[in-house]
Amino acid sequence: MDDMDWALLRELQADARLSFSELSRRVHLSPPAVAERVRRLEEAGVITGYHAHVDLTRAGRTVVALIRMSCYGARCILHDPEVSGWPEILEIHRITGDACSMLKVAAGSIGDFEAVIDRLAPYGQPSSTMVLSSPLDWRPITPIPPADAGSRRR
């Protein structure tokens, strides 16, 4: 990926509804060239979709939690494709350590959250952590600056 690809990604992450014409104006490239580069980024899997950012609270999901699941073997949630279709589950991550996965869950109430925990229990041991606030809940991806030859990253 070159600087122009990153410029296109920066603009699309800020507003994915930009037309190719507006996008070309912002990055100083012709509309056909912009269309070709965006198509190439999509085909390469760099751009995986176009989404609206939703405020969970305003959408009625007032209870947000992270749930660590300790389950292994055939009954693990990672092996059950239906779990990813539960409307309360926003993300599933396979992790290292003493648990197999981490889930981000958003429910409409504590009662709804409790029902999710009850549905997860047959798969293994759920351990939940309530999210009080999210000072950084999303950010656009940007290029990682190269490490200086004489310094180390922290």
Steps between C-alpha positions, in 0.01 A plus 500: 500500500628842408425849632209544258335179625532631856353837395201321348457284811520807725220672306281189470533419870390855584205480258437182301215670314731727300450484125799419283478855371527652850763247601707588193478870586623433855798284402583685176458202269262448204165325570590198279833461683322524837242241392776264386700538822192449719403192295854365543487559878166316514627206294813475715280479810638821650153656482262237632178700502331832557323551831314757708634564850210453742470647850407190702321691774286698257420175318366352825804292597577650841686203650839433340737236630804294412463129569794262526398146414695204635381216282692246298420205281194421294266710714708819469312807370769541235367180340133603503415736211160581652658694789634765263141560387373596845400867472664597831844374396688771311848345486663163565877476536706184538760578765804357673531421870268312729186584300420414141304807394393853582157628403370855483133498590244781492161434660193713556484439875663312786232235462584459131870480590426234761316300235809513276716371788250217553513413129881497510529284813454163321809578290733551797585751769403861415669780693363847433634853540257789463607792281443827689613730220710487185738795473618348169243270343610531137776660304602491137800290411806697392845393384739394773796737495833331432717446805802729518823311448638617835184477711270224615120498490315519827 
